Short mmCIF file of C-alpha atoms in Angstrom, two decimals:
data_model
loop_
_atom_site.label_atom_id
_atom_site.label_comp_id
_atom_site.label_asym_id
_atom_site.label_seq_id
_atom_site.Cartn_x
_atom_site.Cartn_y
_atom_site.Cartn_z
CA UNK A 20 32.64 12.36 44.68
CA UNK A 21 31.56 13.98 41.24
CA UNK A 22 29.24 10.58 41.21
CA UNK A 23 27.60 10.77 44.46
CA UNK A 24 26.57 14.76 43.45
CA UNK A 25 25.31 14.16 40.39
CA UNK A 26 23.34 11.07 41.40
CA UNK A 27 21.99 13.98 44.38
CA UNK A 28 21.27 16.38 41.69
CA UNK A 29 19.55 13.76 39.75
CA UNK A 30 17.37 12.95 43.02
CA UNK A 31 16.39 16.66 43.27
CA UNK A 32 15.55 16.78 39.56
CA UNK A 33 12.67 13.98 39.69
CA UNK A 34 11.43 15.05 42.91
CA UNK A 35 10.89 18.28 41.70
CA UNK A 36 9.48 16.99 38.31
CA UNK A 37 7.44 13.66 39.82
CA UNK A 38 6.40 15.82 42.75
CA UNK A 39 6.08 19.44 41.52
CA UNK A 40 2.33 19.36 40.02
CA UNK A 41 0.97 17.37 42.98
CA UNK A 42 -2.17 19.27 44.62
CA UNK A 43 -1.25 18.29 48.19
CA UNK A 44 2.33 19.59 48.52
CA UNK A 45 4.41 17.37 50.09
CA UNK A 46 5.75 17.25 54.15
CA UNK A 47 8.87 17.58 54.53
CA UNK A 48 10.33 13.77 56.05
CA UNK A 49 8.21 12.33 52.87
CA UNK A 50 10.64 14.48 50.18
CA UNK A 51 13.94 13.24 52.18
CA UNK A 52 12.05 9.77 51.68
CA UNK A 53 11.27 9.60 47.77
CA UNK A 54 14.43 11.78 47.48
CA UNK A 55 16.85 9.02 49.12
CA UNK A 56 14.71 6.42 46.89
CA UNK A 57 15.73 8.70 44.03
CA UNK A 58 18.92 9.02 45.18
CA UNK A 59 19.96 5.34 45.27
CA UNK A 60 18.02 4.57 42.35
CA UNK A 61 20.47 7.15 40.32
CA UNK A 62 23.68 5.80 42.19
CA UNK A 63 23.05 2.13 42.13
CA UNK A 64 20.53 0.88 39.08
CA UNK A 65 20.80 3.68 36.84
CA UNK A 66 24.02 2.71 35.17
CA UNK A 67 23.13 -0.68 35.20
CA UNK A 68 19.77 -0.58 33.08
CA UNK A 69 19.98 3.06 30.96
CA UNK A 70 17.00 4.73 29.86
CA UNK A 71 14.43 2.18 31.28
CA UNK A 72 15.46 3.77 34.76
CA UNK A 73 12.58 6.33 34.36
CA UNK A 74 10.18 3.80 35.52
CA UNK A 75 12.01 3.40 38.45
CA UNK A 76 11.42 7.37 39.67
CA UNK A 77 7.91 6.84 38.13
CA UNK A 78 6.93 3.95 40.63
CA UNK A 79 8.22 5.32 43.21
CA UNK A 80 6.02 8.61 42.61
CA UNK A 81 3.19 6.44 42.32
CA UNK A 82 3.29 4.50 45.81
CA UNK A 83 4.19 7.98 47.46
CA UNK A 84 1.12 9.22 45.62
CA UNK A 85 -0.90 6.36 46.82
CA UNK A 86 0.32 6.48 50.54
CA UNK A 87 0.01 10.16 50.80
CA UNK A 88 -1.98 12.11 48.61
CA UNK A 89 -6.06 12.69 47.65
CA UNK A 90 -7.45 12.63 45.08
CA UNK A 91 -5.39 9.90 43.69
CA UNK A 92 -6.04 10.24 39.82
CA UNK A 93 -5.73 13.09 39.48
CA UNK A 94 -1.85 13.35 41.38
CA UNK A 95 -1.01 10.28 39.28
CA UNK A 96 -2.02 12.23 36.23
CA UNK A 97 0.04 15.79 36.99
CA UNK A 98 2.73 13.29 38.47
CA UNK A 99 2.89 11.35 35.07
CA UNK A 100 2.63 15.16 33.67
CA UNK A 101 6.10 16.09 35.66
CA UNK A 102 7.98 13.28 33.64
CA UNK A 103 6.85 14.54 30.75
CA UNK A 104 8.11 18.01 31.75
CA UNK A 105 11.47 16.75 32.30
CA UNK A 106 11.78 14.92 29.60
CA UNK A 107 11.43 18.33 27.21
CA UNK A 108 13.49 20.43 29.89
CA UNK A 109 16.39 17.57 29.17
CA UNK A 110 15.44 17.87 25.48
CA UNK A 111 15.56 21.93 25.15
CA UNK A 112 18.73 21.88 27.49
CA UNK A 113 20.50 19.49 24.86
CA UNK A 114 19.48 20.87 21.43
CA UNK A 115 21.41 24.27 21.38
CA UNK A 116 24.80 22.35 23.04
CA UNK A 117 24.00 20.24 20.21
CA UNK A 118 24.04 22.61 17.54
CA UNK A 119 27.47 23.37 19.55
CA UNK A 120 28.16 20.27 18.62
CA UNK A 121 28.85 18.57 22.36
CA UNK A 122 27.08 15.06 22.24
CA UNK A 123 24.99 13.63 24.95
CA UNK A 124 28.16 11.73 26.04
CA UNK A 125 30.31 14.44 26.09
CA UNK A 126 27.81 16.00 28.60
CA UNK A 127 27.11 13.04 30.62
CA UNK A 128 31.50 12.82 30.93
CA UNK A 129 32.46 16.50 31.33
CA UNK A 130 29.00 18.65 32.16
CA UNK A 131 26.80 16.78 33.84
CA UNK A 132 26.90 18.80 37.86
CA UNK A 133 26.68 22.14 35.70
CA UNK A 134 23.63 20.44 33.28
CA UNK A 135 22.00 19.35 35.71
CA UNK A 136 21.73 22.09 38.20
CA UNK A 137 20.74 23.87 34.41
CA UNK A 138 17.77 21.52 34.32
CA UNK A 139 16.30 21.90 37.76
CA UNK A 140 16.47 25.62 37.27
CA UNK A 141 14.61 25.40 34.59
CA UNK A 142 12.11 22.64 35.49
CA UNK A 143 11.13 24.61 38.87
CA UNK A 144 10.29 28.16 37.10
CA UNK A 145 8.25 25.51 34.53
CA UNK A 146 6.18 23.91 37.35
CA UNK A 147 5.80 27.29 39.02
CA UNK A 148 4.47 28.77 35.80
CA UNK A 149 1.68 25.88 35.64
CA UNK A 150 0.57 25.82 39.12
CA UNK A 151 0.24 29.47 38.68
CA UNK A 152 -1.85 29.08 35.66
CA UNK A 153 -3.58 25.76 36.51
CA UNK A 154 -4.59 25.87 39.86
CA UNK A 155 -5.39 28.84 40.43
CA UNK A 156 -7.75 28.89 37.75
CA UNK A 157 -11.21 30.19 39.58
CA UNK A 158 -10.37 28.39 43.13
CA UNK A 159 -9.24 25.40 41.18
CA UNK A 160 -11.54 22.34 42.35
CA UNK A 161 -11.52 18.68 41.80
CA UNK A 162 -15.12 16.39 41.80
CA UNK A 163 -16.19 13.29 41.42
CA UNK A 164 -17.57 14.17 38.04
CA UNK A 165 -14.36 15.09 36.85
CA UNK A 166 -13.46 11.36 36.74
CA UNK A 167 -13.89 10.41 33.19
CA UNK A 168 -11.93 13.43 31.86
CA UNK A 169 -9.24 12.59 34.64
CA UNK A 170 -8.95 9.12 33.36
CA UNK A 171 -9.00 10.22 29.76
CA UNK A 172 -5.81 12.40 30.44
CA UNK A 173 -3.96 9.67 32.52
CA UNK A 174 -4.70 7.04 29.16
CA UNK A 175 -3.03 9.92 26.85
CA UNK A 176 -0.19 10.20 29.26
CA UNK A 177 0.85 6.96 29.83
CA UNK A 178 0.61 6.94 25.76
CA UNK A 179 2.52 10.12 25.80
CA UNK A 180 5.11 8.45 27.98
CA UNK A 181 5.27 5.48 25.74
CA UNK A 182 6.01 7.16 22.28
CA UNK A 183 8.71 9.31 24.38
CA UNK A 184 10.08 6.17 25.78
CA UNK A 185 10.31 4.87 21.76
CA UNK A 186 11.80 7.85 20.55
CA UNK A 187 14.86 7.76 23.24
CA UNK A 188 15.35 4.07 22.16
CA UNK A 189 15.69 4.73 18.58
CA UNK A 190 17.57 7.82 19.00
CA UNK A 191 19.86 5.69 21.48
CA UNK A 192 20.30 3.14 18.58
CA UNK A 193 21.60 5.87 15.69
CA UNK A 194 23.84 7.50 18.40
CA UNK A 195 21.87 10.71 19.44
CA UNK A 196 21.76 12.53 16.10
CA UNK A 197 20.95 16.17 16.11
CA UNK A 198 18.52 15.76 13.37
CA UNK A 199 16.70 13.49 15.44
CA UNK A 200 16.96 15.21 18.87
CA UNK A 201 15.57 18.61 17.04
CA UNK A 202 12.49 16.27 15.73
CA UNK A 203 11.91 14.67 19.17
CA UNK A 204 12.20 18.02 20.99
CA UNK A 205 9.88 19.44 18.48
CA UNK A 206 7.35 16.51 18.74
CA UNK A 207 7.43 16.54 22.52
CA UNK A 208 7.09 20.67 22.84
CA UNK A 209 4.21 20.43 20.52
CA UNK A 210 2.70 17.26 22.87
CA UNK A 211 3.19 19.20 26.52
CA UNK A 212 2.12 22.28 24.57
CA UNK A 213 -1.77 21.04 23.42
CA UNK A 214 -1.76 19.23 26.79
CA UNK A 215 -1.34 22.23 28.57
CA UNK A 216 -3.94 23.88 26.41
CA UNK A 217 -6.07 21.12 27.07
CA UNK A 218 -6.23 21.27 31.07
CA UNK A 219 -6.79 24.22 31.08
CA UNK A 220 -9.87 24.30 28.44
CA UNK A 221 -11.27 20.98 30.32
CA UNK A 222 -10.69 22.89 33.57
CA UNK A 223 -12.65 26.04 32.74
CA UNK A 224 -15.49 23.86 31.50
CA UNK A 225 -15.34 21.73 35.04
CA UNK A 226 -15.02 25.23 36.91
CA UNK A 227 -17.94 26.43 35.00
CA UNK A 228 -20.00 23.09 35.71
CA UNK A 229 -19.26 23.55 38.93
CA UNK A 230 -20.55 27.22 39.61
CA UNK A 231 -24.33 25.74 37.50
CA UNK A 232 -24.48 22.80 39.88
CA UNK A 233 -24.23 24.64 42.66
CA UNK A 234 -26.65 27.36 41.46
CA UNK A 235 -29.13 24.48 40.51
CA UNK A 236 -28.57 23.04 44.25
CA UNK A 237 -29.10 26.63 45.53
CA UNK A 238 -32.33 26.92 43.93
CA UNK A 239 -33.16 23.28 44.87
CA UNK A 240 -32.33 24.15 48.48
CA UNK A 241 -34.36 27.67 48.47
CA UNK A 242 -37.68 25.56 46.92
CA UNK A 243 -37.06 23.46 50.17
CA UNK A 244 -36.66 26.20 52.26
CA UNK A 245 -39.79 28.10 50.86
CA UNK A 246 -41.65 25.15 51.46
CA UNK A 247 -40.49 24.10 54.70
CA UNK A 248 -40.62 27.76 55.70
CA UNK A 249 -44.71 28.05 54.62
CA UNK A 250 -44.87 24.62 56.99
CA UNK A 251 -42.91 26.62 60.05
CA UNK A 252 -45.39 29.26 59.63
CA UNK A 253 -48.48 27.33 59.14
CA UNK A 254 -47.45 25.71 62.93
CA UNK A 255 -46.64 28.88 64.25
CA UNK A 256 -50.56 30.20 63.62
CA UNK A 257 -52.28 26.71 64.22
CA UNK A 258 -50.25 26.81 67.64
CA UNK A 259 -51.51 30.26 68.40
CA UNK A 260 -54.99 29.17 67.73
CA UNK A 261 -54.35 26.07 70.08
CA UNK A 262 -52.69 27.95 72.34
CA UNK A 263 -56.17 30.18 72.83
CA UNK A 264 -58.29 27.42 73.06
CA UNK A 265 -55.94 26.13 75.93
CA UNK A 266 -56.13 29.42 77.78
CA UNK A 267 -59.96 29.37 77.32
CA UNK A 268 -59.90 25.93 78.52
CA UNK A 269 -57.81 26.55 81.55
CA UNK A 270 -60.38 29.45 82.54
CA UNK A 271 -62.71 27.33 82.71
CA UNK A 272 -60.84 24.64 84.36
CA UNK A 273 -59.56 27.43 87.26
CA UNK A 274 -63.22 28.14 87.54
CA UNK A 275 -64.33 24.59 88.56
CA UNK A 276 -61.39 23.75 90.61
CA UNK A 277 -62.20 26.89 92.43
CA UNK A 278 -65.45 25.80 93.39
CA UNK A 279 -64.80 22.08 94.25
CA UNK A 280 -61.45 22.18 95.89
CA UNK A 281 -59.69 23.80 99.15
CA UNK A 282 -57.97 26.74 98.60
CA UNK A 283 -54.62 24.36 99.43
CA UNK A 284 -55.48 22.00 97.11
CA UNK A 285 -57.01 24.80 94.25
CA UNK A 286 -53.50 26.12 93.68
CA UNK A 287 -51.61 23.06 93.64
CA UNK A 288 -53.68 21.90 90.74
CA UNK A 289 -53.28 25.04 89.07
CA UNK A 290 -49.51 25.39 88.93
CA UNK A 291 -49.43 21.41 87.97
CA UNK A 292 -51.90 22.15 85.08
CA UNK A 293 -49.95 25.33 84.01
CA UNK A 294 -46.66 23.82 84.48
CA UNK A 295 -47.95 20.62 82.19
CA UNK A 296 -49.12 23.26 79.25
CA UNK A 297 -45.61 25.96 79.75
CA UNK A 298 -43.45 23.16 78.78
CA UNK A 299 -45.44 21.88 76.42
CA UNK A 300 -45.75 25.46 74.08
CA UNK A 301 -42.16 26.21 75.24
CA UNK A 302 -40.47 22.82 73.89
CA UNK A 303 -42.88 23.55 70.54
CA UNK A 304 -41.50 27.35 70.61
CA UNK A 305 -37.66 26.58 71.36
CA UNK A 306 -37.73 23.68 68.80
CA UNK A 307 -34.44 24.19 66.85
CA UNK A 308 -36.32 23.76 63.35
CA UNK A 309 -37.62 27.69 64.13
CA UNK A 310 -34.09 29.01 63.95
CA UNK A 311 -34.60 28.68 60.05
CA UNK A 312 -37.03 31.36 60.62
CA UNK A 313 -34.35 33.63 60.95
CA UNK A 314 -32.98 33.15 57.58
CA UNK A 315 -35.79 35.63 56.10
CA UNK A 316 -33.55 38.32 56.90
CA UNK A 317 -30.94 37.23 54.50
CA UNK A 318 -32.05 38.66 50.99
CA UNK A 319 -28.97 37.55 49.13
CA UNK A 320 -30.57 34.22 47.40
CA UNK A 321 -26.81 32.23 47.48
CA UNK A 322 -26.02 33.27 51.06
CA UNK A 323 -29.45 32.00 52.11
CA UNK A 324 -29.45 28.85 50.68
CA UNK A 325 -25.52 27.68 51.77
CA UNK A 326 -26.82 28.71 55.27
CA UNK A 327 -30.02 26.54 54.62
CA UNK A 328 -28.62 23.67 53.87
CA UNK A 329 -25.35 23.53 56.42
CA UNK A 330 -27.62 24.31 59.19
CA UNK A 331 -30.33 21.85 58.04
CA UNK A 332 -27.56 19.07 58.13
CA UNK A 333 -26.15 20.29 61.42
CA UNK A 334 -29.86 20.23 63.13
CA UNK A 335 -30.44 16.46 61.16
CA UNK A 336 -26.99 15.53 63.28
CA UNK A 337 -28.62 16.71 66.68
CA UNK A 338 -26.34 19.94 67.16
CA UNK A 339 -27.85 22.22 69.24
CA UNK A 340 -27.97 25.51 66.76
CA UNK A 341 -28.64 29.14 67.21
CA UNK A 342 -29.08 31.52 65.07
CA UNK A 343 -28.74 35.65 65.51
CA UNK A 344 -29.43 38.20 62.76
CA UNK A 345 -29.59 41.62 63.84
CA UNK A 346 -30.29 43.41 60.58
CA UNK A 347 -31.78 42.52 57.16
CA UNK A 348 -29.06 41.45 54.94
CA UNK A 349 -29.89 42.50 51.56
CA UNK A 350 -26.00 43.18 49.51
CA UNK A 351 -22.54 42.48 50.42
CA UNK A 352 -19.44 44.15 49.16
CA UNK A 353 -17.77 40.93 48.68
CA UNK A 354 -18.05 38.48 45.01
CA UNK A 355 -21.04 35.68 46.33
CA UNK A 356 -19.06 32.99 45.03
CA UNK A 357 -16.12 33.30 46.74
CA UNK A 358 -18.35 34.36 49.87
CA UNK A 359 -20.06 31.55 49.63
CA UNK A 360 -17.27 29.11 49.56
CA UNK A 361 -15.77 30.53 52.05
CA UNK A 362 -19.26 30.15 54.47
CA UNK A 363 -18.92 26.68 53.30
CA UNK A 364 -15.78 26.08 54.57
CA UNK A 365 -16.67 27.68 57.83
CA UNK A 366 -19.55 25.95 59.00
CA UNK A 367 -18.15 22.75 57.86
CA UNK A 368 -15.16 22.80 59.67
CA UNK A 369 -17.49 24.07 62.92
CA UNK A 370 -19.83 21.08 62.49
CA UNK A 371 -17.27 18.39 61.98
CA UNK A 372 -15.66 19.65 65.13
CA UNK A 373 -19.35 20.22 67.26
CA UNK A 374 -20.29 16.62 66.41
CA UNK A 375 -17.13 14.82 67.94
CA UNK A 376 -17.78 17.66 71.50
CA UNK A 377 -19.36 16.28 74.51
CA UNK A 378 -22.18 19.46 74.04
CA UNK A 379 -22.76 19.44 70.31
CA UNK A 380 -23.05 23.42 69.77
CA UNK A 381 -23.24 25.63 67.16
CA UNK A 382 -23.57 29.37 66.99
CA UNK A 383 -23.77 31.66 64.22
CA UNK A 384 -24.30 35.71 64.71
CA UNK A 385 -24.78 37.99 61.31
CA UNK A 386 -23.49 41.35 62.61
CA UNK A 387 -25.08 43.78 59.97
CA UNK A 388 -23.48 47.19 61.00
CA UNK A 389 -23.50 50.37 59.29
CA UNK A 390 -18.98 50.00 58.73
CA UNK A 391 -19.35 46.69 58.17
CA UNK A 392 -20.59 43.06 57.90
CA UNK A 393 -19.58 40.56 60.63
CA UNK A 394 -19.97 36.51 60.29
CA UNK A 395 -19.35 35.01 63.60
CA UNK A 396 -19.27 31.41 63.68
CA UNK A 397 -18.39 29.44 67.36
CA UNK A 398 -18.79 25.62 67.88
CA UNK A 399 -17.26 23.46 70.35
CA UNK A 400 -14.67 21.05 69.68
CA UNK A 401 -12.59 18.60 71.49
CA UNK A 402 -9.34 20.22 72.82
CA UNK A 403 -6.64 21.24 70.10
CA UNK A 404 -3.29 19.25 70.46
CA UNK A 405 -1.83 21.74 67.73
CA UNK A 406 -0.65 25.17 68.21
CA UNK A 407 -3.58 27.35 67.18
CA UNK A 408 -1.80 29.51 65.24
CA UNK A 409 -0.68 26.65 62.93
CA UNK A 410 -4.24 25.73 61.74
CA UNK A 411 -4.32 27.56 58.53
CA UNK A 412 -1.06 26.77 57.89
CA UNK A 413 -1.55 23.90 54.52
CA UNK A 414 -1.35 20.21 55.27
CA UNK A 415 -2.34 20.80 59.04
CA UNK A 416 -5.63 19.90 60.68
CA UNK A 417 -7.16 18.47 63.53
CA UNK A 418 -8.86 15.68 62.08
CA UNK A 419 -8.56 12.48 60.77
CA UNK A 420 -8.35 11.85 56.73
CA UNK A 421 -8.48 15.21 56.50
CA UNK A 422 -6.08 17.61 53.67
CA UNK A 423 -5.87 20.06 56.07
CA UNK A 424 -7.00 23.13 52.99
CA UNK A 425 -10.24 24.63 54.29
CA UNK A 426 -8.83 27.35 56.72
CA UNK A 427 -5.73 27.47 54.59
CA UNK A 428 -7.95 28.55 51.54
CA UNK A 429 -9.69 30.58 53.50
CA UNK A 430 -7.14 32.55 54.52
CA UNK A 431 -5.68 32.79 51.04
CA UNK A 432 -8.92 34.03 49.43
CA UNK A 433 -9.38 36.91 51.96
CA UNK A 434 -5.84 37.72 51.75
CA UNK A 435 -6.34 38.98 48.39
CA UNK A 436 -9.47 41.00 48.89
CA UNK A 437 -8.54 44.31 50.76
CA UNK A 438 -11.51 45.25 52.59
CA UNK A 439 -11.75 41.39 53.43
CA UNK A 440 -10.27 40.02 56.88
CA UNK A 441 -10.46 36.81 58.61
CA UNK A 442 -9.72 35.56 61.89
CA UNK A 443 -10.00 32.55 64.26
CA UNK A 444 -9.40 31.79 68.12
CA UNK A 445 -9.74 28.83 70.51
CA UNK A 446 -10.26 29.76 74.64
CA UNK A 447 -10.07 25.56 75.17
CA UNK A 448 -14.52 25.26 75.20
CA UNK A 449 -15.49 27.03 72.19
CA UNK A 450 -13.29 27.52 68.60
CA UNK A 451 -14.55 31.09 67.03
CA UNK A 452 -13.86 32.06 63.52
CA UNK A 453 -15.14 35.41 62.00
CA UNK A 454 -14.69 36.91 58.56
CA UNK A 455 -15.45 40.63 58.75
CA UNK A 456 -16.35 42.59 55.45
CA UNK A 457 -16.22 46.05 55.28
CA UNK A 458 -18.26 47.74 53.09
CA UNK A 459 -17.78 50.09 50.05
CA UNK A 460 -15.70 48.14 48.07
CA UNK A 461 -15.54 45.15 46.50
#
């Protein structure tokens, strides 16, 4: 019996390590997978091949990783990471009973349920710790042009891994000295230590990256707009000056068919000829392009821009789009960057959904209000086979290849921000999500 527990202890520990750092956390039915891999691993091979069992839990993170979880690198890097972790949990739990002096085998024999429920303690408050600090780490991000540094951390890890992997064989071959143990644990504190320290350096730099690309996108995207704008405009006058050349023309026209024609005839021509030129200016006055228009009463730059570009895309995907602004918007009592990812998020998840409906539609309202600032965003969608309640729960979402993170960060961000509240509702033809700001504090 003592076997079968500690080979389920055992199981717990690598999932926990292997698993722990991963950015998409795991469902469920996959742990009770990996952990009855884990678990047979421990109870059948590992006393069969010793130390080299390790790469046994470490493939088997892998193809989870691979099956399961996006981006791929960069789990297989903070997966790689977790072994690492447990390997100087198992070292720091054995140096002071060493000092005791109870050997590794003396452990193993008489200790090992009570050691090991020691070392999953220890290695979940160590994984907390790091997600804490890591990824959370200004709305922690990952992008394609993090790939070279991501691939430069998996090559030191896997040659982390390996000099660990030496070590244990050479300490194996003297017996487990303390001497030896001390160094190792030293050596490997020292190695998770400045690999720590470097993360989070490299991720600062990436986070920082981040925020300039997206500034020099937002002023890419307000050039466009300024110029695409001065177009709108230049239409809008040359159709006005048409549009009095037409009425001129008409006069005249009304004249001569008043003249030549029956009075029967006379006003059939004229409501065909003003019928032909109505719909004509009103498909040039209704044309979705002039919703833009409306963005010149946002006078936060950022805000602007994100709105430019997601409803520039949406209109390029032939989504019927509407626009209402009923005040100038000129500040917000809310940080822009965080505002502006969560707008992001929004109006992403409403055109995904608005170009699988039957009616492709989009509808955003800024409520400017004297309390308060209202974003209003509706779409419609193809019916929801999910509880609504559940959709900013993590890991769920209505669409395919999808992490299931947007309205799940959402929700997170404005939970922290007190004067910040977010909400969402579905009445089966329209999905509706608002974030409401109140103003006076930020």
């Amino acid at each position: 019996m003592d076997i079968y527990i500690s080979s389920g202890l055992t199981a717990i520990l690598y999932l926990i390590g292997l698993t722990g750092l991963v950015l998409k956390s795991p469902r469920i039915k996959h742990l009770i997978i990996l952990g009855g891999y884990f678990f047979l691993v421990a109870n059948f091979i590992a006393p069969n091949i010793g130390h080299f069992i390790a790469l046994f839990y470490i493939l088997g993170s892998i193809v989870y990783i691979i099956i399961n979880c996006r981006p791929l690198l960069t789990n297989i890097v903070f997966s790689l990471y977790g072994y690492i972790l447990l390997v100087l949990v198992s070292y720091l739990c054995m140096i002071p009973l060493n000092l005791l002096g109870i050997t590794i085998e003396a452990v193993a024999v008489n200790y090992a349920v009570p050691f090991l429920f020691f070392e999953i303690i220890t290695i979940s408050f160590v994984i907390l710790v790091l997600r804490k600090l890591l990824f959370n780490l200004g709305n922690f991000d990952i992008h394609e042009d993090s790939v070279n540094i991501q691939r430069s951390f998996l090559i030191q890890i896997i040659f982390g891994i390996c000099t660990i992997f030496l070590n244990i064989i050479y300490s194996s071959s003297l017996g487990y000295p303390t001497q030896v143990q001390t160094l190792n644990g030293i050596f490997i504190s020292f190695y998770v230590l400045s690999t720590i320290a470097l993360f989070y350096s490299s991720f600062k730099i990436l986070r920082r990256n981040y925020e300039l690309t997206i500034k020099q996108n937002d002023e890419k995207y307000v050039d466009d707009y300024l110029r695409r704008m001065e177009g709108f405009y230049e239409e809008i006058r040359s159709f006005r000056h048409d549009y009095l050349n037409i009425f001129c023309t008409m006069h005249c026209h009304i004249e001569n068919l008043s003249k030549q024609l029956p009075d029967n005839e006379n006003m059939d021509a004229l409501k065909d000829y003003f019928d032909k030129i109505n719909k004509s200016g009103t498909e040039q006055i209704n044309h979705d392009y002039f919703t833009l228009g409306q963005l010149s009463n946002i006078k936060i730059l950022e805000i602007k821009s994100i709105f430019y570009s997601k409803l520039l895309f949406a209109m390029n995907q032939e989504l019927h789009v509407t626009l209402e602004i009923t005040e100038p918007l000129e500040n917000i009592s809310m940080d822009i960057i965080k505002l502006c990812r969560i707008i992001g998020i929004l109006l992403d998840n409403s055109i995904e959904a608005a170009i699988l409906a039957a009616e492709s539609i989009l509808h955003i309202a800024i409520i400017n209000k004297k309390e308060d600032t209202v974003f209003e965003i509706e779409n419609s969608m193809l019916p929801i086979t999910i509880p609504v309640s559940e959709l900013a729960e993590k890991g769920v979402t209505t669409k395919e290849n999808h992490d299931g993170l947007g309205l799940h960060n959402v929700q997170k961000i404005t939970d922290e921000l007190s004067n910040v509240f977010f909400s969402f509702g579905y009445n089966e033809l329209f999905f509706r999500q608002q974030l409401r700001i109140r103003k006076g504090s930020a």
